[in-house]
XYZ file of C-alpha atoms in Angstrom:
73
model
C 96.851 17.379 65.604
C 96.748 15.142 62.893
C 94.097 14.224 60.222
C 90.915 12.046 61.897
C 88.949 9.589 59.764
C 85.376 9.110 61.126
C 84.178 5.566 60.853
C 80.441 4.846 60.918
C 79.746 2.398 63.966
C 77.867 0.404 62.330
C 80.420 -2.396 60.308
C 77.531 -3.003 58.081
C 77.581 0.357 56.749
C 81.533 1.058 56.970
C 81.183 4.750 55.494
C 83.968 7.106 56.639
C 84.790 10.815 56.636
C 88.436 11.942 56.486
C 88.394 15.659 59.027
C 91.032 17.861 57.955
C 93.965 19.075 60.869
C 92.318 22.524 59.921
C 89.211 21.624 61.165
C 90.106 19.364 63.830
C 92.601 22.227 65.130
C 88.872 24.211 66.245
C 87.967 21.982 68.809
C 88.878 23.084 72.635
C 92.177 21.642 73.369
C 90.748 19.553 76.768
C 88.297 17.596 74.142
C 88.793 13.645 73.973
C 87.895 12.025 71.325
C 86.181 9.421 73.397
C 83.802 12.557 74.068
C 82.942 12.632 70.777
C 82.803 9.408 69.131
C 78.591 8.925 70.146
C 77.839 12.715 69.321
C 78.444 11.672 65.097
C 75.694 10.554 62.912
C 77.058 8.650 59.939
C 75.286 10.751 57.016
C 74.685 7.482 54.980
C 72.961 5.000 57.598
C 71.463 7.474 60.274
C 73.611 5.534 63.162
C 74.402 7.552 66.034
C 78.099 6.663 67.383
C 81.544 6.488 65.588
C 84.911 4.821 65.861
C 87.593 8.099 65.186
C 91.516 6.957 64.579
C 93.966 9.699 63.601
C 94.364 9.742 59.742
C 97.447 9.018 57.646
C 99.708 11.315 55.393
C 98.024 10.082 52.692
C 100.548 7.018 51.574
C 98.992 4.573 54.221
C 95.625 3.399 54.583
C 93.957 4.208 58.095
C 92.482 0.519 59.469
C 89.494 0.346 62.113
C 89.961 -0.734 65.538
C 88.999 -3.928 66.222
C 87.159 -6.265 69.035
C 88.105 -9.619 70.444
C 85.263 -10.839 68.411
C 87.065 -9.566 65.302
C 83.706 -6.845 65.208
C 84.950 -3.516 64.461
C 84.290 -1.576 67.851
């Protein structure tokens, strides 16, 4: 698996982790993200819930999923 970046789900607060392949590569193979996108806190706000897309190789910039409404989701 690739790289994840973490986004807070709050778009006021729009902090973000980058999660390493190695650490990502722990989790049981039958886990879907979807499963854990409300179990993360964002460490700088407190919100409970997070957006996760799978990260880049480092020469493009990762870019949060979007609503209708033009909200990040």
């Amino acid at each position: 698996m690739r790289d994840l970046i973490v986004f807070c789900q709050d778009y006021r607060c729009s902090h973000n982790v980058k999660l390493p392949a190695e650490y990502v590569d722990r989790w049981p193979d039958g886990i879907r993200i979807s499963q854990l996108e409300p179990r993360f806190v964002c460490t700088a706000c407190g919100m409970r819930g997070s957006c996760i897309v799978a990260g880049s190789n480092g020469t493009e910039q990762a870019i949060l999923p979007r609503k209708k409404n033009g909200l990040p989701r």
